[in-house]
């Protein structure tokens, strides 16, 4: 974990080294001041030598000024190094997340990743800043002050040694008790963030079903669980200060008692005792600072482990050593494919899929919920890897292709349509960042999106709000289809991507595909028979297996599942969607 985290310091190594260096120099200056104070008292004030008072007083002033300068520099470089370190941690996690396959992403919740990149990084940043400055300053101050005390009087210095041993033992016990609690605390943070994320993203549903009270109770429960764990952890940490003060006052009393005796018998001067009181405060303040560092480290260890998990996560899907960078055509072959989302899963999402699709062919895919339709098409663009068998595009196994090349040529419009904050043009250009406005307009015509875009006051420069919340579901689907078309792919996959449009618009989109992109292989997942009945062939899936693949007419005659779906939809009245001349203009 430590090696992983420190690997993110990178360009801030210089600042990370300068900060403890200046902190150590600051301590040296501070440690010398009580020593000079003792000389002023013994050789100046008590000896009646005003010259010594002025000369050593001037030296003390110079030491204080250097201490201030070194302290400012130590703080400056510590802030720079810790802030830069935190920035690198967030960048490192974000960059690594971008390489994750779907199977990697499945291991983490969105709220958990957000917590890692915010709360956890902040904890580690604060701990790193304390380590650079206080964790260096305090031990140096402790050792230096102890050495100076031993120079003055070895026997009296043993008081400090005993205090250090007692305090160290207490700190170790506190750390051991709290580390496990803080692990649980940050897991509860995830649960709290999940509750917030679900509620905010689904606020319309919450209000539609009048579930505000239920959501409030759920959030309050998550907050209370976090509160209880924090109270328990902080309750244990609270023992730190009382024990510290007990040791401090014990040392002062011990030093006063034995120091007075040494002065009486002549083994110690008044100036030396005064300086020892200064050193005892320095030692005990160092111990207090160290205890704060230990507390912060205890809290940040849990955060550090969570950050390291994300940084060390290796993508399940990577480029081969010598990837193929060109796809010859849009032919697709499934060669006895088996697929499970988890290696230890007893149930396969797909079983023995043997399917061969010609380049330019239009394939409809239909079947009941959970039959494996989305799982099937996700394998084509290698969002997941097969468990057994192989998937080939253009005659080559998808595992041989460069991932960027493959996904540029296999455009997928997923079930969950996502638009980003920005203009319509900016969203479309996710498909091709160099596309002209004319090219964007053309693909929008093919996706039947141009008709509603032209009604917006700013047309293609209309701003889309976060998540596309200011456009209807059908409008969002058509924009996503246009975005995929802009990639000019060899394979186009529509995963139930016209479910929110009326049947007339659906028919227009399919007709445009036939006329405008005849050479593109098209796979259309749909719930409606009308959306796929004109396809070259229709694939019927049942429980992860191929039940049949043929034309609409042949499947009606030979496949019971397809015929049952068809009759249910037709006898149920079919789709009564009407083409709307004025589709919900929300902008």
Coordinates of N, CA, C and O in Angstrom, one line a residue, residues 282-363:
X282 N 9.1 21.1 25.5 CA 9.4 20.8 24.1 C 9.2 19.3 23.8 O 8.6 18.9 22.8
X283 N 9.7 18.5 24.8 CA 9.6 17.0 24.6 C 8.2 16.6 24.7 O 7.7 15.8 23.9
X284 N 7.4 17.2 25.7 CA 6.0 16.7 25.8 C 5.2 17.3 24.7 O 4.2 16.6 24.2
X285 N 5.5 18.5 24.2 CA 4.7 19.0 23.0 C 5.0 18.1 21.8 O 4.1 17.8 21.0
X286 N 6.3 17.6 21.7 CA 6.6 16.7 20.6 C 5.8 15.4 20.7 O 5.3 14.9 19.7
X287 N 5.7 14.9 21.9 CA 4.9 13.7 22.1 C 3.4 13.9 21.8 O 2.8 13.1 21.2
X288 N 2.9 15.1 22.1 CA 1.5 15.4 21.8 C 1.3 15.5 20.3 O 0.3 15.0 19.7
X289 N 2.3 16.2 19.6 CA 2.2 16.2 18.1 C 2.3 14.9 17.5 O 1.6 14.6 16.6
X290 N 3.2 14.0 18.1 CA 3.3 12.7 17.5 C 2.0 11.9 17.7 O 1.6 11.1 16.9
X291 N 1.4 12.1 18.9 CA 0.1 11.4 19.1 C -0.9 11.9 18.1 O -1.7 11.1 17.6
X292 N -0.9 13.2 17.7 CA -1.9 13.6 16.7 C -1.5 13.0 15.3 O -2.5 12.6 14.6
X293 N -0.2 12.9 15.0 CA 0.1 12.2 13.8 C -0.3 10.8 13.8 O -0.9 10.3 12.8
X294 N -0.2 10.1 14.9 CA -0.6 8.7 15.0 C -2.1 8.6 14.8 O -2.6 7.6 14.1
X295 N -2.8 9.5 15.4 CA -4.3 9.5 15.2 C -4.7 9.7 13.7 O -5.5 9.0 13.2
X296 N -4.0 10.7 13.1 CA -4.3 11.0 11.7 C -3.9 9.8 10.8 O -4.6 9.4 9.9
X297 N -2.7 9.2 11.1 CA -2.3 8.0 10.3 C -3.3 6.9 10.5 O -3.6 6.1 9.6
X298 N -3.7 6.7 11.8 CA -4.7 5.6 12.0 C -5.9 5.8 11.1 O -6.5 4.8 10.5
X299 N -6.4 7.0 11.1 CA -7.6 7.3 10.2 C -7.3 7.1 8.7 O -8.1 6.6 8.0
X300 N -6.1 7.5 8.3 CA -5.8 7.5 6.9 C -5.4 6.1 6.4 O -5.4 5.9 5.2
X301 N -5.0 5.2 7.3 CA -4.6 3.9 6.9 C -5.7 3.2 6.1 O -5.6 2.6 5.1
X302 N -6.9 3.3 6.7 CA -8.1 2.7 6.1 C -8.4 3.4 4.7 O -8.6 2.7 3.7
X303 N -8.2 4.7 4.7 CA -8.4 5.4 3.4 C -7.3 5.0 2.4 O -7.6 4.8 1.2
X304 N -6.1 4.9 2.9 CA -5.0 4.5 2.0 C -5.2 3.2 1.4 O -4.9 3.0 0.2
X305 N -5.7 2.2 2.2 CA -6.0 0.9 1.6 C -7.0 0.9 0.5 O -6.9 0.3 -0.5
X306 N -8.1 1.7 0.7 CA -9.2 1.8 -0.2 C -8.7 2.5 -1.5 O -9.1 2.1 -2.6
X307 N -7.8 3.5 -1.4 CA -7.2 4.2 -2.6 C -6.3 3.2 -3.3 O -6.4 3.1 -4.6
X308 N -5.5 2.5 -2.6 CA -4.6 1.5 -3.2 C -5.3 0.4 -4.0 O -4.9 0.0 -5.0
X309 N -6.5 0.0 -3.5 CA -7.3 -1.0 -4.2 C -7.6 -0.5 -5.6 O -7.5 -1.3 -6.6
X310 N -8.0 0.8 -5.7 CA -8.4 1.3 -7.0 C -7.2 1.5 -7.9 O -7.2 1.1 -9.1
X311 N -6.1 2.0 -7.3 CA -4.8 2.2 -8.1 C -4.2 0.9 -8.5 O -3.6 0.8 -9.6
X312 N -4.4 -0.2 -7.7 CA -3.7 -1.5 -8.1 C -4.7 -2.4 -8.9 O -4.2 -3.4 -9.3
X313 N -5.9 -2.0 -9.0 CA -6.9 -2.8 -9.8 C -6.4 -2.9 -11.3 O -6.2 -1.9 -11.9
X314 N -6.2 -4.1 -11.7 CA -5.7 -4.3 -13.1 C -6.9 -4.6 -14.0 O -7.8 -5.4 -13.6
X315 N -7.0 -3.9 -15.1 CA -8.2 -4.1 -16.0 C -8.2 -5.6 -16.5 O -7.1 -6.1 -16.9
X316 N -9.3 -6.2 -16.5 CA -9.4 -7.6 -17.0 C -9.2 -7.7 -18.5 O -8.8 -8.7 -19.0
X317 N -9.5 -6.6 -19.2 CA -9.4 -6.6 -20.6 C -8.3 -5.6 -21.0 O -8.4 -4.4 -20.7
X318 N -7.3 -6.1 -21.7 CA -6.2 -5.2 -22.1 C -5.8 -5.5 -23.6 O -6.3 -6.5 -24.1
X319 N -5.1 -4.7 -24.2 CA -4.6 -4.9 -25.5 C -3.6 -6.0 -25.6 O -2.8 -6.2 -24.7
X320 N -3.7 -6.8 -26.7 CA -2.6 -7.8 -26.9 C -1.3 -7.2 -27.2 O -1.2 -6.0 -27.4
X321 N -0.2 -8.0 -27.2 CA 1.1 -7.5 -27.4 C 1.3 -6.8 -28.8 O 1.8 -5.7 -29.0
X322 N 0.8 -7.5 -29.8 CA 0.8 -7.0 -31.2 C -0.6 -6.9 -31.8 O -1.0 -7.7 -32.5
X323 N -1.3 -5.8 -31.4 CA -2.7 -5.7 -31.7 C -3.0 -5.5 -33.2 O -2.1 -4.8 -33.9
X324 N -4.1 -6.0 -33.7 CA -4.5 -5.7 -35.1 C -5.2 -4.3 -35.1 O -6.1 -4.1 -34.3
X325 N -4.8 -3.5 -36.0 CA -5.4 -2.1 -36.0 C -6.3 -1.8 -37.2 O -6.6 -0.6 -37.5
X326 N -6.8 -2.8 -37.8 CA -7.7 -2.6 -38.9 C -8.8 -3.7 -39.0 O -8.4 -4.9 -38.9
X327 N -10.0 -3.4 -39.1 CA -11.1 -4.3 -39.2 C -11.5 -4.3 -40.7 O -12.0 -3.3 -41.2
X328 N -11.5 -5.5 -41.3 CA -11.7 -5.5 -42.8 C -13.2 -5.4 -43.1 O -13.5 -4.7 -44.1
X329 N -14.1 -6.0 -42.4 CA -15.5 -5.9 -42.7 C -16.3 -6.1 -41.4 O -15.7 -6.3 -40.3
X330 N -17.6 -6.1 -41.5 CA -18.5 -6.2 -40.3 C -19.0 -7.5 -40.1 O -20.1 -7.6 -39.4
X331 N -18.4 -8.6 -40.6 CA -18.9 -9.9 -40.3 C -18.6 -10.3 -38.8 O -17.7 -9.8 -38.2
X332 N -19.5 -11.1 -38.2 CA -19.5 -11.4 -36.8 C -19.7 -12.9 -36.7 O -20.6 -13.5 -37.3
X333 N -18.8 -13.6 -35.9 CA -18.9 -15.0 -35.7 C -18.8 -15.3 -34.2 O -17.8 -14.9 -33.5
X334 N -19.8 -16.0 -33.7 CA -19.8 -16.5 -32.3 C -19.5 -18.0 -32.4 O -20.3 -18.7 -33.0
X335 N -18.3 -18.4 -31.9 CA -17.9 -19.8 -32.1 C -18.1 -20.6 -30.8 O -17.2 -20.5 -29.9
X336 N -19.2 -21.2 -30.6 CA -19.5 -22.0 -29.4 C -19.1 -21.2 -28.1 O -18.3 -21.6 -27.3
X337 N -19.7 -20.1 -28.0 CA -19.4 -19.1 -26.9 C -20.2 -19.5 -25.6 O -21.4 -19.7 -25.6
X338 N -19.5 -19.5 -24.5 CA -20.1 -19.6 -23.2 C -19.6 -18.3 -22.4 O -18.5 -17.9 -22.5
X339 N -20.5 -17.8 -21.6 CA -20.1 -16.6 -20.9 C -20.8 -16.5 -19.5 O -22.0 -16.7 -19.4
X340 N -20.0 -16.2 -18.5 CA -20.6 -15.9 -17.1 C -20.0 -14.6 -16.7 O -18.8 -14.3 -16.9
X341 N -20.8 -13.8 -15.9 CA -20.3 -12.6 -15.4 C -19.2 -12.8 -14.3 O -18.4 -11.9 -14.1
X342 N -19.3 -13.9 -13.6 CA -18.3 -14.2 -12.6 C -17.7 -15.6 -12.8 O -18.4 -16.5 -13.2
X343 N -16.4 -15.7 -12.5 CA -15.8 -17.0 -12.8 C -16.4 -18.1 -12.0 O -16.4 -19.3 -12.4
X344 N -16.8 -17.8 -10.7 CA -17.3 -18.8 -9.8 C -18.8 -19.0 -10.0 O -19.4 -19.8 -9.2
X345 N -19.4 -18.3 -10.9 CA -20.8 -18.4 -11.1 C -21.2 -19.8 -11.6 O -20.6 -20.4 -12.5
X346 N -22.3 -20.4 -11.0 CA -22.8 -21.7 -11.5 C -23.7 -21.6 -12.7 O -23.8 -22.5 -13.5
X347 N -24.3 -20.4 -12.9 CA -25.2 -20.2 -14.0 C -24.5 -19.3 -15.0 O -24.0 -18.3 -14.7
X348 N -24.6 -19.8 -16.3 CA -24.0 -19.0 -17.4 C -25.0 -18.1 -18.0 O -26.2 -18.4 -18.1
X349 N -24.6 -16.9 -18.3 CA -25.4 -15.9 -19.0 C -25.7 -16.3 -20.4 O -26.8 -16.1 -20.9
X350 N -24.7 -16.9 -21.0 CA -24.8 -17.5 -22.4 C -24.2 -18.9 -22.5 O -23.2 -19.1 -21.9
X351 N -24.9 -19.7 -23.2 CA -24.4 -21.1 -23.3 C -24.4 -21.6 -24.8 O -25.4 -21.5 -25.5
X352 N -23.2 -22.0 -25.2 CA -23.0 -22.6 -26.5 C -23.7 -21.8 -27.6 O -24.5 -22.3 -28.4
X353 N -23.3 -20.5 -27.7 CA -23.8 -19.7 -28.8 C -22.9 -19.9 -30.0 O -21.7 -19.5 -30.0
X354 N -23.5 -20.4 -31.0 CA -22.8 -20.6 -32.3 C -23.6 -19.8 -33.4 O -24.7 -20.3 -33.8
X355 N -23.1 -18.7 -33.8 CA -23.8 -17.8 -34.6 C -22.9 -17.1 -35.6 O -21.8 -16.7 -35.2
X356 N -23.3 -17.0 -36.8 CA -22.5 -16.4 -37.9 C -23.3 -15.4 -38.7 O -24.3 -15.7 -39.3
X357 N -22.8 -14.1 -38.7 CA -23.5 -13.0 -39.3 C -22.6 -12.4 -40.4 O -21.4 -12.1 -40.2
X358 N -23.2 -12.3 -41.6 CA -22.5 -11.7 -42.7 C -22.4 -10.2 -42.6 O -23.2 -9.5 -42.0
X359 N -21.3 -9.7 -43.2 CA -21.1 -8.2 -43.2 C -22.3 -7.5 -43.9 O -22.7 -7.9 -45.0
X360 N -22.8 -6.5 -43.4 CA -23.9 -5.7 -43.9 C -25.3 -6.3 -43.6 O -26.3 -5.7 -44.0
X361 N -25.3 -7.4 -43.0 CA -26.6 -8.1 -42.6 C -27.3 -7.3 -41.5 O -26.6 -6.8 -40.6
X362 N -28.6 -7.3 -41.5 CA -29.4 -6.8 -40.3 C -30.0 -7.9 -39.6 O -30.7 -8.7 -40.1
X363 N -29.6 -8.0 -38.3 CA -30.1 -9.1 -37.4 C -30.9 -8.5 -36.3 O -30.5 -7.6 -35.6

